[in-house]
Short mmCIF file of C-alpha atoms in Angstrom, two decimals:
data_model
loop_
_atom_site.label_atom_id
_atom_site.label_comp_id
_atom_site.label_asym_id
_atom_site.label_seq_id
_atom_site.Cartn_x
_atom_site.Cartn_y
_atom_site.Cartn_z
CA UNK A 250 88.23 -48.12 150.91
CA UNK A 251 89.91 -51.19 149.40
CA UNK A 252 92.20 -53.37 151.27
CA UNK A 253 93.76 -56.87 150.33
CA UNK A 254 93.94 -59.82 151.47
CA UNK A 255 97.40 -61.82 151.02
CA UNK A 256 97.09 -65.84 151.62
CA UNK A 257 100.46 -66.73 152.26
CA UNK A 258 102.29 -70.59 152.53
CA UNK A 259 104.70 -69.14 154.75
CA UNK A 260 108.16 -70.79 155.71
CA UNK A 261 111.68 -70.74 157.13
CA UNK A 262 113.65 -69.06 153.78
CA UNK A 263 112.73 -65.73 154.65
CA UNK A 264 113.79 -63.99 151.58
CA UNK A 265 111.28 -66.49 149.48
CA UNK A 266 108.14 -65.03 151.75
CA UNK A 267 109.17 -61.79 151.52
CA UNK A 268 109.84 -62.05 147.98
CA UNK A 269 106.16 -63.51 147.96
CA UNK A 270 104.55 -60.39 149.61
CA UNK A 271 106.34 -58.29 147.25
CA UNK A 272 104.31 -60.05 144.53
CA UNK A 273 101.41 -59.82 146.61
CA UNK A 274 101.57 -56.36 147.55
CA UNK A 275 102.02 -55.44 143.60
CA UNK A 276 99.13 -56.83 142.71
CA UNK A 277 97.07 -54.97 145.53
CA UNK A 278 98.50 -51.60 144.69
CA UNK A 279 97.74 -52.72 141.14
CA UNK A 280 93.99 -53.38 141.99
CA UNK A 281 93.65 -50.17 143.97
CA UNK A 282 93.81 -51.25 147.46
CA UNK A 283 95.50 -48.91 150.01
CA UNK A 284 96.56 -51.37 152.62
CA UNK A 285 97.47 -54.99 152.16
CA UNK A 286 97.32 -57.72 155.16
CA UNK A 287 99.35 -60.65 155.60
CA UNK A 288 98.95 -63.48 158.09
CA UNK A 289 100.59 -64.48 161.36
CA UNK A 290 103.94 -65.49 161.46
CA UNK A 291 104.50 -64.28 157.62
CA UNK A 292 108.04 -63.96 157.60
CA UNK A 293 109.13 -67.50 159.35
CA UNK A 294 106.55 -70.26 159.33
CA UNK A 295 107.11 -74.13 160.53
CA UNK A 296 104.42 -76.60 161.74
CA UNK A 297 105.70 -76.39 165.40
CA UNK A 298 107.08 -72.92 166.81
CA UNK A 299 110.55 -74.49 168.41
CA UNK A 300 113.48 -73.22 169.33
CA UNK A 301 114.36 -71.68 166.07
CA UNK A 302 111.61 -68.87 166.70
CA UNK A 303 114.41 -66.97 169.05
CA UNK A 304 117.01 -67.87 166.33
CA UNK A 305 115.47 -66.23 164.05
CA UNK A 306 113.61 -62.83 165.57
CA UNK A 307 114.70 -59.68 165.13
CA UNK A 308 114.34 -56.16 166.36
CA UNK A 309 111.09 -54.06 164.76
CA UNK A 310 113.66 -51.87 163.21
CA UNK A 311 115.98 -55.17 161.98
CA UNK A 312 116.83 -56.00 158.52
CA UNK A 313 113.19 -58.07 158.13
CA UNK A 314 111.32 -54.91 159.43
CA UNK A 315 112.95 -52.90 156.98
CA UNK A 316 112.41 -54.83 153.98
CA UNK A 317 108.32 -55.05 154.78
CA UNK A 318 108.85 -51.53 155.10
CA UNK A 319 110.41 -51.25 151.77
CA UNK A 320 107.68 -53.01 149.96
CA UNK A 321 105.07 -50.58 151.41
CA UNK A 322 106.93 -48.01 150.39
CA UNK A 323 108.00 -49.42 146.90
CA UNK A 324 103.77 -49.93 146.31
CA UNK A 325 102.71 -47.02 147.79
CA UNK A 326 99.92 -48.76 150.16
CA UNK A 327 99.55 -49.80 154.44
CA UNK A 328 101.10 -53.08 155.10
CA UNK A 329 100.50 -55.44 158.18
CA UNK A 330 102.76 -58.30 158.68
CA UNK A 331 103.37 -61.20 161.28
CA UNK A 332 107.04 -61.10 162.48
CA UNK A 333 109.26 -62.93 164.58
CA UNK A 334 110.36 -60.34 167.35
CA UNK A 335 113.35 -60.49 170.12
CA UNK A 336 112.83 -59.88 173.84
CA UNK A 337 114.52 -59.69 176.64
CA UNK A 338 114.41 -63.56 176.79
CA UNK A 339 116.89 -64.87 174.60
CA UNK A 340 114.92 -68.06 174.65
CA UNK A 341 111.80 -67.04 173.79
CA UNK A 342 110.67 -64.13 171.30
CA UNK A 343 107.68 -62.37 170.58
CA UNK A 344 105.26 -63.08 167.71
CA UNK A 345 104.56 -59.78 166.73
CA UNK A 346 102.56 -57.69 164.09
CA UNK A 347 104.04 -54.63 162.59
CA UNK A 348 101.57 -52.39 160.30
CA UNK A 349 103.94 -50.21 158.07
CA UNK A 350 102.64 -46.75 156.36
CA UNK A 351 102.48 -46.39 152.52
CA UNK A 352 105.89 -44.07 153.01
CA UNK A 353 107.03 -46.84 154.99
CA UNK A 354 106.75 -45.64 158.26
CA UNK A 355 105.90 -47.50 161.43
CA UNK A 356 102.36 -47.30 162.18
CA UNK A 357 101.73 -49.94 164.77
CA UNK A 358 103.44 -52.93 166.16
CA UNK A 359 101.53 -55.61 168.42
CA UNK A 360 102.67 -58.71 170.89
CA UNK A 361 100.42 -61.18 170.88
CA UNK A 362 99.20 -62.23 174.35
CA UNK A 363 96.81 -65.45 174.17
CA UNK A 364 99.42 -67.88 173.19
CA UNK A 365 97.98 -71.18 171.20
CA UNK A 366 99.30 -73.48 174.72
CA UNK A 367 96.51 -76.12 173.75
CA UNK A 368 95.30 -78.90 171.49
CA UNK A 369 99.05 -80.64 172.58
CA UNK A 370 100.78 -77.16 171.03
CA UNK A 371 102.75 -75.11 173.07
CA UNK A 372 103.75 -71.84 171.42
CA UNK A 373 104.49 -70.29 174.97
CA UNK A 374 107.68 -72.87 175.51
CA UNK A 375 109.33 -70.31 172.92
CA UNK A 376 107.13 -66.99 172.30
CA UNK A 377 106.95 -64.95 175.06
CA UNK A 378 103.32 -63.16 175.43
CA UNK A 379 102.92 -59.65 175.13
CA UNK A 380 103.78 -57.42 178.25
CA UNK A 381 100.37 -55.54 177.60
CA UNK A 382 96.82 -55.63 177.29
CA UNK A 383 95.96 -52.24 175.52
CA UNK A 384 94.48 -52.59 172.32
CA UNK A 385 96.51 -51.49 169.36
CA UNK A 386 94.63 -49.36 166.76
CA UNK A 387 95.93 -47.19 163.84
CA UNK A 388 94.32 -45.31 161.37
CA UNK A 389 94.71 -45.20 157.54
CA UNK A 390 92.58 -42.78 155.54
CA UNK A 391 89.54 -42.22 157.52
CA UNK A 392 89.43 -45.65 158.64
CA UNK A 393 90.64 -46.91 162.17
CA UNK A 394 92.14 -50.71 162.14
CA UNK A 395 92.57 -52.77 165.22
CA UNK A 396 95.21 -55.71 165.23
CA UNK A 397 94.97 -58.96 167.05
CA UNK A 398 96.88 -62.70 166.37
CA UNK A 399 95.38 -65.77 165.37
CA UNK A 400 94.29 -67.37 169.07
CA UNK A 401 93.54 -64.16 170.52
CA UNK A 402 89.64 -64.98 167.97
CA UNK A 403 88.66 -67.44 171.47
CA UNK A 404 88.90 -64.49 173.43
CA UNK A 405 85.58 -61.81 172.89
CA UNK A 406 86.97 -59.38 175.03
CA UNK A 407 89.77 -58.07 172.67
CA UNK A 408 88.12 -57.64 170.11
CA UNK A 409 85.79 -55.40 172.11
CA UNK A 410 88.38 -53.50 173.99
CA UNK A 411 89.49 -52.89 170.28
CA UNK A 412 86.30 -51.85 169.13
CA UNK A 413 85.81 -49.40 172.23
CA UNK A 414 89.06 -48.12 171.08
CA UNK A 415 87.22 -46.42 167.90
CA UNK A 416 88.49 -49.74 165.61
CA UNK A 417 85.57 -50.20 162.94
CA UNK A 418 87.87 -53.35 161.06
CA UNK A 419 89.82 -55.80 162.96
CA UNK A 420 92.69 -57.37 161.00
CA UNK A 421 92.77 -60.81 162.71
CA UNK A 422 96.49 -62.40 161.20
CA UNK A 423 96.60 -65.55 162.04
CA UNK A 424 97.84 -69.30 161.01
CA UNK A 425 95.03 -71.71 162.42
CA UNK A 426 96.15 -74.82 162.93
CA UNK A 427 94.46 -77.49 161.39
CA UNK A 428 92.22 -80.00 162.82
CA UNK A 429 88.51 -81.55 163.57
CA UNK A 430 85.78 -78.95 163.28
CA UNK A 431 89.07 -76.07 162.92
CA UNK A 432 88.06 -74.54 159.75
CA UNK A 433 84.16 -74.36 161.09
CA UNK A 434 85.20 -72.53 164.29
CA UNK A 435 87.59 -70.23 161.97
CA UNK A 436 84.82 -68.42 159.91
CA UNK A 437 82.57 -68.66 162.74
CA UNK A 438 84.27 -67.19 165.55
CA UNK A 439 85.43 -64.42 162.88
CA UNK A 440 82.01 -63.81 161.85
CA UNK A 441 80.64 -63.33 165.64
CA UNK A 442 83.89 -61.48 166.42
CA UNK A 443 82.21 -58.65 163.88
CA UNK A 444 78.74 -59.43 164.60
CA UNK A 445 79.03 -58.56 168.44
CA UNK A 446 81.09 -54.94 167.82
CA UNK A 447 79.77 -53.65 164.74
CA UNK A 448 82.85 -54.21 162.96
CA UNK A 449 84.38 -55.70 159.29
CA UNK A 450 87.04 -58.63 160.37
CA UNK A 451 89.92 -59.08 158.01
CA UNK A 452 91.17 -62.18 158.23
CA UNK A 453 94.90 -63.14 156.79
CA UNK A 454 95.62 -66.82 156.85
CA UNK A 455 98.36 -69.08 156.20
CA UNK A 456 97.71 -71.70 153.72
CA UNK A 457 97.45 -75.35 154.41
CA UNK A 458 98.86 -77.87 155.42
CA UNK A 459 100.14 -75.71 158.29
CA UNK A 460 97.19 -73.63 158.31
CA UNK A 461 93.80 -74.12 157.49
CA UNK A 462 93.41 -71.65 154.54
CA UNK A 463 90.19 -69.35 153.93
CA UNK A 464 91.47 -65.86 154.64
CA UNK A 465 87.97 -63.82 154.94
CA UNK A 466 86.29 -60.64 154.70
CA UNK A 467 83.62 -60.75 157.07
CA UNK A 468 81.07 -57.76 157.10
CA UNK A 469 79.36 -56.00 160.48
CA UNK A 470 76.48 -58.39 159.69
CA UNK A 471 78.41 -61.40 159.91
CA UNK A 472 78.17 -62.04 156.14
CA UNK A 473 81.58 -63.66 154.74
CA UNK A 474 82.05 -60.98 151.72
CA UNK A 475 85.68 -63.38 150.80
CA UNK A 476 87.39 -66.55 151.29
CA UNK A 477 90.62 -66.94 149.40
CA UNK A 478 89.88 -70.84 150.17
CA UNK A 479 92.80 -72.73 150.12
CA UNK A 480 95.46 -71.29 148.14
CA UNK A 481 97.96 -69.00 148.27
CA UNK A 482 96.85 -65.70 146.78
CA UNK A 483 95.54 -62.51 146.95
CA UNK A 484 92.08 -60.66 147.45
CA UNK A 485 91.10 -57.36 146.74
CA UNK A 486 88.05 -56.15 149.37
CA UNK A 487 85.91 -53.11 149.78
CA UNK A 488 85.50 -51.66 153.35
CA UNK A 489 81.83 -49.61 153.60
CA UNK A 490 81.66 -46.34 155.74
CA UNK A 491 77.94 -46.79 155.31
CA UNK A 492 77.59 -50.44 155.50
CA UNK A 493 79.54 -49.80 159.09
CA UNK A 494 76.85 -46.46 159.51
CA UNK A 495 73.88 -48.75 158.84
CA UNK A 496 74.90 -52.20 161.21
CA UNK A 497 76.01 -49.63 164.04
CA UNK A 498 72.22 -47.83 163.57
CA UNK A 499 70.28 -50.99 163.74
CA UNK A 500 72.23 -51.96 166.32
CA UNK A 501 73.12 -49.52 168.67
CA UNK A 502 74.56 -52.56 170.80
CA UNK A 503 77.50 -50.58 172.49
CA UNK A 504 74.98 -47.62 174.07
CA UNK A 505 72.47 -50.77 174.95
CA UNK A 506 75.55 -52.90 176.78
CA UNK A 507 74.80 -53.07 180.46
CA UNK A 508 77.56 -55.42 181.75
CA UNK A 509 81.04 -53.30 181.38
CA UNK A 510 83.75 -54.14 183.30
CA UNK A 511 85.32 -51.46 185.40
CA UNK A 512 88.54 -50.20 184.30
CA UNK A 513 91.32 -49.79 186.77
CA UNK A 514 91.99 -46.07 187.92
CA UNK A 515 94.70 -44.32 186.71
CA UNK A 516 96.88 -42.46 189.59
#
């Protein structure tokens, strides 16, 4: 299966980054790839979330929503998006993926819920985190995707609760913010986050300066198969049934695991 990769250098005209994926998504369709992937945040991008995150969110079925939904449709392949969401907070909004259907249908939508609160940032001051937990995973031809957002790479145990779930690629859309040794913990943590489950890691970045670039393909082995580097572009990638068949049987690390947390009964 071939999926894209679209390196976007997002910001706040929102009709000039959707105009952008457009582009993009042409190209994929052109190049044969049935679902196209676009970073965090890829319809309203600043350095600093503030309070113009809420300003700007809208409903999953708003005008924004529609319009990604359009330009799956109008190219006839999957599209996953970072959005700008409202809540019930009309202070705060959710950052939010949407994955849209090649008849441009709603597939999927996730809230992410490890908000980047650290290196002096504080995206939780006006994104609210998702309300809950479960992994999100759609499938697309055979092929099951999970969805996480940018910080939520620190944190192992989504990825595996995703993995559990039946996802065999994780599309990790993020915009990693910049800084010392950043861009070294980006393609590693991606490439352990596949390592450890067995999985291929898609990995949509913005583009600097807000982001750190290198939107990735990283296969069940670890092995980083793209890197877009540090323009804005787009990638064409294959995804291996047997590549996925041959890690998982070398490996048979999920029947080996003998530390799994309990899950809470259902009543």
């Amino acid at each position: 299966m071939r999926i894209a990769l679209g390196q976007l250098e997002s910001g706040t005209d929102v009709g000039a980054n959707l105009a952008a994926m457009d582009r993009f998504a042409e190209a994929a369709a052109r190049d044969g790839a049935r679902l196209i992937a676009f970073p965090e945040y890829a319809t309203y991008e600043k350095k600093i979330v503030d309070a113009s995150y809420p300003e700007a969110a809208e409903p999953v079925d708003g005008p924004v929503c529609r319009a990604l939904a359009a330009i799956a449709r109008r190219h006839g392949l999957a599209l996953v998006a970072g959005t700008v969401e409202t809540s019930g907070d009309r202070d705060r909004a959710y950052n939010t993926l949407v994955a849209f259907g090649r008849g441009g249908e709603l597939l999927a939508s996730y809230r992410k819920i490890h908000l980047f609160d650290a290196q002096g940032y504080g995206e939780s001051r006006f994104i609210s985190p998702g309300p809950s937990t479960a992994p999100v995973v759609f499938a697309l031809d055979g092929v099951r995707f999970g969805l996480m957002t940018c910080y939520d790479l620190r944190f192992p145990e989504l990825a595996r609760e995703l993995a559990d779930a039946g996802a065999e690629v994780l599309l990790v859309c993020s915009s990693w913010v910049p800084g010392e040794h950043k861009t070294g913990q980006w393609l590693a943590l991606n490439a352990a986050r596949a390592i450890e489950n067995g999985v291929y890691v898609a990995a949509p970045c913005q583009a600097p300066p807000i982001s750190v670039g290198h939107s990735l393909l990283a296969s069940p082995m670890g092995v980083i198969e793209a890197d877009l580097g540090l323009e804005p572009g787009v990638r064409t990638v294959e995804i291996s049934h047997a590549a996925l068949a041959s890690v998982r049987e070398q490996f048979p690390t999920p029947e080996q695991r003998r530390l799994v947390p309990p899950r809470p009964s259902v009543s």
